[in-house]
PDB file of C-alpha atoms in Angstrom:
ATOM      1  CA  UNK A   1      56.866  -8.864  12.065  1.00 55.00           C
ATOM      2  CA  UNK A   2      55.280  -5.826  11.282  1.00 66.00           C
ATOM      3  CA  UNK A   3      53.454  -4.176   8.300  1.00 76.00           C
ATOM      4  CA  UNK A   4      53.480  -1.174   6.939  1.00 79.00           C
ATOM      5  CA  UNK A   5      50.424   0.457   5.031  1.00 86.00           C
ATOM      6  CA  UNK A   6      49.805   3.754   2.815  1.00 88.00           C
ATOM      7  CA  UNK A   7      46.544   4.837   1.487  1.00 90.00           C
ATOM      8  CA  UNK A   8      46.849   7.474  -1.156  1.00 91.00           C
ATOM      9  CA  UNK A   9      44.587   8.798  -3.761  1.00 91.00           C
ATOM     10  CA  UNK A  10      44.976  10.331  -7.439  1.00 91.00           C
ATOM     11  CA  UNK A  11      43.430  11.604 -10.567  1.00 89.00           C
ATOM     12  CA  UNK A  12      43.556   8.950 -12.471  1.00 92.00           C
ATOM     13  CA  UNK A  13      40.289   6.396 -13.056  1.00 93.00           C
ATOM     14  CA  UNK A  14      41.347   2.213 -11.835  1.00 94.00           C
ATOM     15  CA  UNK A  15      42.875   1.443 -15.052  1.00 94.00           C
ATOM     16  CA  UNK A  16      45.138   4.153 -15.775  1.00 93.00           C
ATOM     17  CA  UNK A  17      46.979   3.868 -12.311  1.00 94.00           C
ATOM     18  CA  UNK A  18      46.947   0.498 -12.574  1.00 96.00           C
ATOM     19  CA  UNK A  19      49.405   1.261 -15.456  1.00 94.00           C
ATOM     20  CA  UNK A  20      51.623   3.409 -13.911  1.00 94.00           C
ATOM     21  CA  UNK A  21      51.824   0.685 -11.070  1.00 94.00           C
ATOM     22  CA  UNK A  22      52.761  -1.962 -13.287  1.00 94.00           C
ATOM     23  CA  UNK A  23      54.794  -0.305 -16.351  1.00 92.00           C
ATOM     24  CA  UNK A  24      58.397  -0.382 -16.733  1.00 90.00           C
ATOM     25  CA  UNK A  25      58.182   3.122 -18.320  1.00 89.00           C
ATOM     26  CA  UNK A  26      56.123   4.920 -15.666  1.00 91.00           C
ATOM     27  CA  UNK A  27      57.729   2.779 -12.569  1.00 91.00           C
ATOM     28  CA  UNK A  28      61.042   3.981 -13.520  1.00 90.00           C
ATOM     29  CA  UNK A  29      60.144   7.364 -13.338  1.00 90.00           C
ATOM     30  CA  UNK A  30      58.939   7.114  -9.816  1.00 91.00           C
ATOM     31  CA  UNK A  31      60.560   4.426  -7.764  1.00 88.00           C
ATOM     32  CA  UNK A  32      62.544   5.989  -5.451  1.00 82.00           C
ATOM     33  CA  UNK A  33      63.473   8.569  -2.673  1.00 75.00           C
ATOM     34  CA  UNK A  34      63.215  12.119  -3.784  1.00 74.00           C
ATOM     35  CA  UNK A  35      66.517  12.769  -5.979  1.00 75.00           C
ATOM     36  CA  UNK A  36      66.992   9.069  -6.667  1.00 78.00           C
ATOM     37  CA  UNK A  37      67.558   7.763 -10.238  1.00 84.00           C
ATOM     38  CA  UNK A  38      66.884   4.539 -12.098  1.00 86.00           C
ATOM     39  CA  UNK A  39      69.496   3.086 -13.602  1.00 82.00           C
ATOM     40  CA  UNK A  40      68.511  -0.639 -15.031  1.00 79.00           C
ATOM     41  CA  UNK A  41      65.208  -2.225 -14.279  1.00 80.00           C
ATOM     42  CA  UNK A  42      63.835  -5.211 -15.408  1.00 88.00           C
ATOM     43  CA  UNK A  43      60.438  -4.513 -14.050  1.00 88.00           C
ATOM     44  CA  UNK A  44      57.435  -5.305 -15.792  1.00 91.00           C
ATOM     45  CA  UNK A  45      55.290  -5.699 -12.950  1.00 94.00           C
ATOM     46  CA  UNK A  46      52.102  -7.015 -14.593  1.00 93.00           C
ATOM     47  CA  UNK A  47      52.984 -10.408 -15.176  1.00 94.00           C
ATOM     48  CA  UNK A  48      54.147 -12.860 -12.635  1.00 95.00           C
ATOM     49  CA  UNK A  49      57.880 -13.340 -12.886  1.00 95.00           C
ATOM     50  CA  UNK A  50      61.008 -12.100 -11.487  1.00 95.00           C
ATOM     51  CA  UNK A  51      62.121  -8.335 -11.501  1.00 94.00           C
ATOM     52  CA  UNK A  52      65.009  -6.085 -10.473  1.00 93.00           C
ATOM     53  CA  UNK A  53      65.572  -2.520 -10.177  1.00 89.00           C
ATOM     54  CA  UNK A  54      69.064  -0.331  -9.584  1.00 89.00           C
ATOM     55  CA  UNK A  55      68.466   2.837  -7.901  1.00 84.00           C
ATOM     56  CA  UNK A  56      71.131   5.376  -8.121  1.00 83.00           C
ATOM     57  CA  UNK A  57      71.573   7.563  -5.381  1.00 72.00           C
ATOM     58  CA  UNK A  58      74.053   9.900  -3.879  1.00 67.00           C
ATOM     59  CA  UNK A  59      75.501   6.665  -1.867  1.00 62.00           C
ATOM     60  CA  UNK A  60      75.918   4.705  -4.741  1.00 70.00           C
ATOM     61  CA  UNK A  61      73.947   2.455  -6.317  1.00 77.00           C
ATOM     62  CA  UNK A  62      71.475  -0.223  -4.584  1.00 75.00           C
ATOM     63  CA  UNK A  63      69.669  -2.812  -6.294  1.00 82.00           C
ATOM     64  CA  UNK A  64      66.284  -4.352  -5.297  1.00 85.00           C
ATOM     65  CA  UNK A  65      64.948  -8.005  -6.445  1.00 90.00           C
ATOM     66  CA  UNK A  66      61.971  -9.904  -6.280  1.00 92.00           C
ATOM     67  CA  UNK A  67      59.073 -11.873  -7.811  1.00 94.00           C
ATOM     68  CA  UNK A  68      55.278 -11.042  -9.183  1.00 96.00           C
ATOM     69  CA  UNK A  69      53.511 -13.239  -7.478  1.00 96.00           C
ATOM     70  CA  UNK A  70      49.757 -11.698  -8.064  1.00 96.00           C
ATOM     71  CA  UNK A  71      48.043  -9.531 -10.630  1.00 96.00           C
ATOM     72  CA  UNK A  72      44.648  -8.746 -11.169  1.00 97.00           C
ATOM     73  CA  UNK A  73      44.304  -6.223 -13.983  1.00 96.00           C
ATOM     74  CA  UNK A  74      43.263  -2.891 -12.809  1.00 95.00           C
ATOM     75  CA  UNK A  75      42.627  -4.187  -9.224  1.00 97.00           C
ATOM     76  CA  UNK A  76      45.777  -5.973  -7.373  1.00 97.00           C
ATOM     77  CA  UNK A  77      49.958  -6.744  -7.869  1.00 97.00           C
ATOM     78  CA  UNK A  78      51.435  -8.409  -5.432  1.00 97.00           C
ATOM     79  CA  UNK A  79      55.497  -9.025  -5.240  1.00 95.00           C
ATOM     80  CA  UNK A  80      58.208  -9.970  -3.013  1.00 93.00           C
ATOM     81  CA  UNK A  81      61.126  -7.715  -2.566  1.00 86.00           C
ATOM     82  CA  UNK A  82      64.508  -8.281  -1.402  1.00 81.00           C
ATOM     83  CA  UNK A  83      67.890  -5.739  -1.354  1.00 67.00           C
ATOM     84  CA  UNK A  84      70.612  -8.574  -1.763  1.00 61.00           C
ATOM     85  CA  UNK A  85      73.092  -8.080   0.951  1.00 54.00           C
ATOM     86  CA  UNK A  86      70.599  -6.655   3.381  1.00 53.00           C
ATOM     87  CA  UNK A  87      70.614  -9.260   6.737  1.00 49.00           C
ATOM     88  CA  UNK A  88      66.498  -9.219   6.574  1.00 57.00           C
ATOM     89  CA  UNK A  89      64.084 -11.474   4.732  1.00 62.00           C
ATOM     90  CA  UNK A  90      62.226 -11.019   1.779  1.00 72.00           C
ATOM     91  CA  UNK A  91      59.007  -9.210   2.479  1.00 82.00           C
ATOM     92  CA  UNK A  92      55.929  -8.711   0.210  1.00 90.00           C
ATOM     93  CA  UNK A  93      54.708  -5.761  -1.118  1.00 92.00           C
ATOM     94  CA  UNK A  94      50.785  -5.718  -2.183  1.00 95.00           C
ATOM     95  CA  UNK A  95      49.431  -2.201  -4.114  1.00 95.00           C
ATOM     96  CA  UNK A  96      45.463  -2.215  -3.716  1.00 96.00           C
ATOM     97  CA  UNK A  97      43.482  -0.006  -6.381  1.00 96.00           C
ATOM     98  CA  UNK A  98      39.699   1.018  -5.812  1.00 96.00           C
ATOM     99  CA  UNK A  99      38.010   2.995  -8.085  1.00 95.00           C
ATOM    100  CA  UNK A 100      36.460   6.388  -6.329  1.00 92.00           C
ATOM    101  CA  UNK A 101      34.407   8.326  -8.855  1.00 86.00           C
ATOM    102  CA  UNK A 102      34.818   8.520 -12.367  1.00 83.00           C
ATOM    103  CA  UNK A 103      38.634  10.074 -12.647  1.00 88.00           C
ATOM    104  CA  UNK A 104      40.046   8.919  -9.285  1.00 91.00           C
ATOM    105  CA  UNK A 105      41.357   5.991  -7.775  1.00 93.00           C
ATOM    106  CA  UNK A 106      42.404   5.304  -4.140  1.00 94.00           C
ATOM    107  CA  UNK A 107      45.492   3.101  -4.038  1.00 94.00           C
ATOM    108  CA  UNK A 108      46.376   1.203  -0.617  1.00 93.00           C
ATOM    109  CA  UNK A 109      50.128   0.346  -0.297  1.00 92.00           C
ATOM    110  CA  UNK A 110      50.856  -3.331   2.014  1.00 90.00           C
ATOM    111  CA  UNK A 111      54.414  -4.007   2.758  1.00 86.00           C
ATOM    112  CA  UNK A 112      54.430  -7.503   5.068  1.00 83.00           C
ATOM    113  CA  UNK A 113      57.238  -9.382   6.834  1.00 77.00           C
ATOM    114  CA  UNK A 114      59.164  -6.611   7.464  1.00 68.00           C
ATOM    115  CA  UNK A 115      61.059  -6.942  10.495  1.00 53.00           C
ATOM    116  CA  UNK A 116      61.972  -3.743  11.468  1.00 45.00           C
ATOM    117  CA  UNK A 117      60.804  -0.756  10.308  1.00 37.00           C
ATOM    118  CA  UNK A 118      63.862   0.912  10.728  1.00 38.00           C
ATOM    119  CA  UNK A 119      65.427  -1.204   8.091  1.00 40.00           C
ATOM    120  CA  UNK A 120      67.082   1.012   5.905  1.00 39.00           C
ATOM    121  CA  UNK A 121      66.868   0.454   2.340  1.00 36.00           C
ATOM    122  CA  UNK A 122      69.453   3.005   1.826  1.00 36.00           C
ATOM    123  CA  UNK A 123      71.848   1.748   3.893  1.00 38.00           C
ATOM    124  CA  UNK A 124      73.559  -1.140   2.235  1.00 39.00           C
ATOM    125  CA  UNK A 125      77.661  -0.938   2.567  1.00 38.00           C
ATOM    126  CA  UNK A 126      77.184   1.919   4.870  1.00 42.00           C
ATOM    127  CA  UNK A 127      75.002   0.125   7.503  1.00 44.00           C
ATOM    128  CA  UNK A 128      77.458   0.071  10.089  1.00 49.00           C
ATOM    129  CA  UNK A 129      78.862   3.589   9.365  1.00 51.00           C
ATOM    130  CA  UNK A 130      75.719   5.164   9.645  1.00 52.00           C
ATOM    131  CA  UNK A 131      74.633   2.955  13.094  1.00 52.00           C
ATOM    132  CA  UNK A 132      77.880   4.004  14.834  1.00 53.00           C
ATOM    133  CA  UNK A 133      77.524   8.074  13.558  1.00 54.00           C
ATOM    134  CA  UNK A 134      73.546   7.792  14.580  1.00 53.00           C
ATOM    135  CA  UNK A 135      74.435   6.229  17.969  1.00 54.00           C
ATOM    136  CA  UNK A 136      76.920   8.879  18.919  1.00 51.00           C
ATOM    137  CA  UNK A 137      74.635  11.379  17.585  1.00 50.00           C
ATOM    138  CA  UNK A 138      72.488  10.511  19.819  1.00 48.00           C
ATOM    139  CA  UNK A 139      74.803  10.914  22.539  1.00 40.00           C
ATOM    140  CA  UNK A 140      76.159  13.937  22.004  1.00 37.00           C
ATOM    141  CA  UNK A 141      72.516  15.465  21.616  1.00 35.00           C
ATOM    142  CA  UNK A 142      71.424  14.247  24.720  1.00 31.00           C
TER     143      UNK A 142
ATOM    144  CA  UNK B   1      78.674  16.903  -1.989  1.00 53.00           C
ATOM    145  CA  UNK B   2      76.922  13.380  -0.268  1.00 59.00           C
ATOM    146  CA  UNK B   3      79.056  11.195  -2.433  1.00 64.00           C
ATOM    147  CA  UNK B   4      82.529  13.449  -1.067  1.00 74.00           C
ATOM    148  CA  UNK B   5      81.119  12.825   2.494  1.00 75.00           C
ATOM    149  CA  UNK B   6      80.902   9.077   2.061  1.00 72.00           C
ATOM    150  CA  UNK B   7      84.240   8.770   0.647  1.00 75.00           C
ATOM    151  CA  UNK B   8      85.571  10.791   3.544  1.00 83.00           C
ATOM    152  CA  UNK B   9      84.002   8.732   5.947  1.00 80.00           C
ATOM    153  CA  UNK B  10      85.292   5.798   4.658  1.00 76.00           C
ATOM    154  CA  UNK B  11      87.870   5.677   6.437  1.00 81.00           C
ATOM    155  CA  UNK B  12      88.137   3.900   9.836  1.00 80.00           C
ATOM    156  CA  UNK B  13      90.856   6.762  11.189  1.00 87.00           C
ATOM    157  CA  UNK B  14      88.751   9.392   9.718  1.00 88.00           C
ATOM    158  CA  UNK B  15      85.399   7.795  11.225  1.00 84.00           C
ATOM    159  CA  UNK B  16      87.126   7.674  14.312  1.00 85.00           C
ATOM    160  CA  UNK B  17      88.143  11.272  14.532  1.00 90.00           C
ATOM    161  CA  UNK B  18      84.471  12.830  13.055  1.00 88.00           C
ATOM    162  CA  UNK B  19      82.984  10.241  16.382  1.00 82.00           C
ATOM    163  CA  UNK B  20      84.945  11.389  18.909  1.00 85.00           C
ATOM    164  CA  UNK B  21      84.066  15.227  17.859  1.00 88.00           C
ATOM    165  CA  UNK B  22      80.815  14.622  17.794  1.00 81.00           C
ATOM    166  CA  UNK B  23      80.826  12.871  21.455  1.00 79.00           C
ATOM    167  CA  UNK B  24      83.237  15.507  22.450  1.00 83.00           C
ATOM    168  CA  UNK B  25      83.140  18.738  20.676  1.00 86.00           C
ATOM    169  CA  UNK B  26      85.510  21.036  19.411  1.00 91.00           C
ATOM    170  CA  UNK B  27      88.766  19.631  19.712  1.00 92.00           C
ATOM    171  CA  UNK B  28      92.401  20.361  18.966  1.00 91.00           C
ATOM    172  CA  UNK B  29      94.519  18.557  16.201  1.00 86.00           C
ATOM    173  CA  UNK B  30      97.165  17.416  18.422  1.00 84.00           C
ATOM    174  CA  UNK B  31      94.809  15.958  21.141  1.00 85.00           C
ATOM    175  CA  UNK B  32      93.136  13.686  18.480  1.00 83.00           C
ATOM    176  CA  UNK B  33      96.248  12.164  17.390  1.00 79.00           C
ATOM    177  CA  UNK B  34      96.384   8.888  18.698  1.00 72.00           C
ATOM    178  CA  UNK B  35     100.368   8.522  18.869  1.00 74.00           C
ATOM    179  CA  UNK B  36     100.130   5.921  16.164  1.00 80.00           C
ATOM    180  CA  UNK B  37     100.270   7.967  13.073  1.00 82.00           C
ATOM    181  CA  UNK B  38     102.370  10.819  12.142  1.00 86.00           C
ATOM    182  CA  UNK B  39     101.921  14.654  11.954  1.00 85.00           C
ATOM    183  CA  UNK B  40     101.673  14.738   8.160  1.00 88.00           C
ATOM    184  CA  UNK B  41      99.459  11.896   7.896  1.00 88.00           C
ATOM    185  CA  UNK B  42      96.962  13.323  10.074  1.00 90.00           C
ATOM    186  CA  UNK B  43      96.838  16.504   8.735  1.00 90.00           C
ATOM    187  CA  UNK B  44      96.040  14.653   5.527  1.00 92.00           C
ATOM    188  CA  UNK B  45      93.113  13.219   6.872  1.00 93.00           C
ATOM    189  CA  UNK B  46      91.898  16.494   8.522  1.00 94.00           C
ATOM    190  CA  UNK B  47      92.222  17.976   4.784  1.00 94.00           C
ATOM    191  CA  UNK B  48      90.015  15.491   3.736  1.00 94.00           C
ATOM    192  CA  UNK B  49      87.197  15.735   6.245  1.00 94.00           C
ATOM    193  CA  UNK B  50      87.699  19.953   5.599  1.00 94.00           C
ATOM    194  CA  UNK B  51      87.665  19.586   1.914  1.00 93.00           C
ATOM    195  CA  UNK B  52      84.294  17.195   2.267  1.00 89.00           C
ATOM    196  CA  UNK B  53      82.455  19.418   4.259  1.00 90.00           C
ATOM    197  CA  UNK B  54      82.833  17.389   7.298  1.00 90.00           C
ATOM    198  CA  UNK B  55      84.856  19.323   9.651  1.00 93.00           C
ATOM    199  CA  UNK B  56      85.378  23.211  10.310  1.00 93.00           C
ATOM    200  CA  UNK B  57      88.300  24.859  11.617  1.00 93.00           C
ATOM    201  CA  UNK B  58      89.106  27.728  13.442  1.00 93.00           C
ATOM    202  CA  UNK B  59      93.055  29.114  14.992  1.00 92.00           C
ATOM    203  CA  UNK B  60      92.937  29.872  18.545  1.00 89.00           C
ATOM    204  CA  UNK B  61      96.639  31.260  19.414  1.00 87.00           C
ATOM    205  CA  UNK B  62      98.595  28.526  18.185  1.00 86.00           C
ATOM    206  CA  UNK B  63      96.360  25.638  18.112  1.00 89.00           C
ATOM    207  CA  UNK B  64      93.813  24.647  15.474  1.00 90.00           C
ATOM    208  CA  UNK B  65      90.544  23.454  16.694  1.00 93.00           C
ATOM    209  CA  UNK B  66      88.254  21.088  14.813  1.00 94.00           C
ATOM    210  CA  UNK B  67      84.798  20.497  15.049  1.00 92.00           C
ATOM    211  CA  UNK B  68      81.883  18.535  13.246  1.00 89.00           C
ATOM    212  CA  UNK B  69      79.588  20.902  11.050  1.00 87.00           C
ATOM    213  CA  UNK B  70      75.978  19.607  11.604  1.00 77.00           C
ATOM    214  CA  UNK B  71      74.785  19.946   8.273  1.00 76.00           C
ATOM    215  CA  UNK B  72      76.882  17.685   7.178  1.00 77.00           C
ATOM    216  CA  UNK B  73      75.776  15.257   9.463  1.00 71.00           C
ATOM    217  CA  UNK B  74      72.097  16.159   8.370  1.00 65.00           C
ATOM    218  CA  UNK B  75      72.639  15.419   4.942  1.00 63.00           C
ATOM    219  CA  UNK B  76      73.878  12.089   5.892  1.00 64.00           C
ATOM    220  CA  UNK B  77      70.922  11.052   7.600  1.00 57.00           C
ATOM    221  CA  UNK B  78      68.398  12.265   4.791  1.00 51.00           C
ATOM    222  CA  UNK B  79      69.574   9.344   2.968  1.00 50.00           C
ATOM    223  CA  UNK B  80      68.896   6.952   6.241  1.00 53.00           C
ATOM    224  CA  UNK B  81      65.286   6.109   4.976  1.00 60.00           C
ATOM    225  CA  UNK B  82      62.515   3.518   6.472  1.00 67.00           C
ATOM    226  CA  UNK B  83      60.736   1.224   4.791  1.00 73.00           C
ATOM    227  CA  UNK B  84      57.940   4.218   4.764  1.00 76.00           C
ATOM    228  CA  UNK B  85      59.960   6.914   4.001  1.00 76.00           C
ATOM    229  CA  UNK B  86      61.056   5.059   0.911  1.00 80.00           C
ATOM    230  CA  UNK B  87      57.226   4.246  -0.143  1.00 86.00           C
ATOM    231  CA  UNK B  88      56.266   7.716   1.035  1.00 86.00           C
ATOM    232  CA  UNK B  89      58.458   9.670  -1.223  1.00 85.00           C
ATOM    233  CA  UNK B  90      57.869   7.170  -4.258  1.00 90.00           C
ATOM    234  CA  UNK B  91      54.108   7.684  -3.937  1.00 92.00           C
ATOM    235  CA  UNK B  92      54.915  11.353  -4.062  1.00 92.00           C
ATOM    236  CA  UNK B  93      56.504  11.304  -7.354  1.00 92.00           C
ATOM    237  CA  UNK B  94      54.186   9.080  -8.630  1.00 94.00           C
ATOM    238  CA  UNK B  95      51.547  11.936  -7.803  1.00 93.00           C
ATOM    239  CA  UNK B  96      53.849  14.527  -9.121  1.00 92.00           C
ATOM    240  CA  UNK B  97      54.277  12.245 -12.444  1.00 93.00           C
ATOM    241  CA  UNK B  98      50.456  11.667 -12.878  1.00 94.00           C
ATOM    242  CA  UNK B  99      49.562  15.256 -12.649  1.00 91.00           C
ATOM    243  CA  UNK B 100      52.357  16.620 -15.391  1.00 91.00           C
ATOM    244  CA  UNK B 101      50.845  13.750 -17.241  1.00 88.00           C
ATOM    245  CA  UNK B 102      47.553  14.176 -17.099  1.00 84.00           C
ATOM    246  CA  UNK B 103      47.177  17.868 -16.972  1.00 78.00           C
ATOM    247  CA  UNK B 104      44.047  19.353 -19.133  1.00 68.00           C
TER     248      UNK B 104
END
């Protein structure tokens, strides 16, 4: 198991990122790869509870699940997330906010459990396409 | 464009012919036929990888030669993204969405 962590910082004081964190109409418009698209969500992430998200992208369509399983208002979510007919388990996500001065806020990003961190979330359908291109890519760069 | 390379890829003949170029090279039509499938049907397939972007072609005397463009293959793999990538590029827009919000 390994984990993966993200520290970032913006311009925003604890409460307002804390919003865009947790609100269906700011998570929409950033969850996602660069050029990816939301296309259903059920993702109000401020209250414990069961989500789900369907990112469109130019492979088609892949949908993420999971549970809120921790919130502390303008501090701490925490949530389990799972891409159904991926072969790994369900890890948890945790996003950390600290306040840093008046108008900024350092967030910390946790992902735990994940197995590999070459899972690819993109991948789904296409898994073994990609493997066997990537493998013989590799060959016939070496 | 990506969605036109999936499809053509999606094809276990057509996977089989873009793998063995890429382990291989440039190849001619006629050596990738496998003896299983007929002139007309492979030539379909070959339009299909040409009209994705997949393949390039280029006449030497009488033959036609094939080989793998590696943009194509590039593209591919920008959409092969780790757990960080995925977080990375989120947190990104995030920053790009706060600052058009919150701009004085």
């Amino acid at each position: 198991m390994s984990e993966l962590r993200i520290e970032r910082s913006y311009s925003i004081d604890a409460t307002q990122l804390y919003a865009y964190l947790t609100r269906a109409e700011y998570l929409v418009q950033w969850w996602g790869p660069e050029g990816a698209s939301v296309s259903a969500a059920s993702l109000d992430l401020s209250r414990p509870g069961p989500w789900s998200i369907t990112i469109e992208t130019p492979r088609g369509p892949f949908e993420m699940t999971g549970e809120v399983l921790k919130v502390e208002p303008g501090r701490l979510v925490e949530f389990t997330m799972d891409v159904p007919g991926q072969n790994a388990p369900d890890s948890t996500v945790r996003f950390e906010i600290v306040p840093d001065g008046a108008r900024r806020s350092r967030l910390t990003l946790v992902q735990s459990g994940i197995t590999d961190d070459m899972v690819e979330m993109g991948k789904r359908g296409w898994g073994g396409t990609l493997a066997r291109l990537e493998r013989v890519m590799g060959l016939a760069g070496a | 464009m990506l969605p036109d390379t999936f499809a053509a890829l999606g094809n276990a003949t057509r996977l089989a012919i873009v793998e063995r170029l890429l382990r291989e090279g440039e190849a001619a039509a006629g050596d990738l036929a496998d003896g299983t499938m007929s002139a007309p049907a492979m030539s379909h397939h070959f339009k299909v990888l040409r009209d994705a972007g997949i393949l390039e072609q280029r006449v030497d005397a009488q033959r036609r030669l094939y080989s793998v463009r590696p943009e194509a293959i590039r593209a591919i793999g920008r959409w092969s993204l780790t757990h960080r990538q995925f977080w990375e590029q989120s947190l990104d827009r995030l920053d790009q969405l706060i600052d058009k919000e919150n701009r004085p």
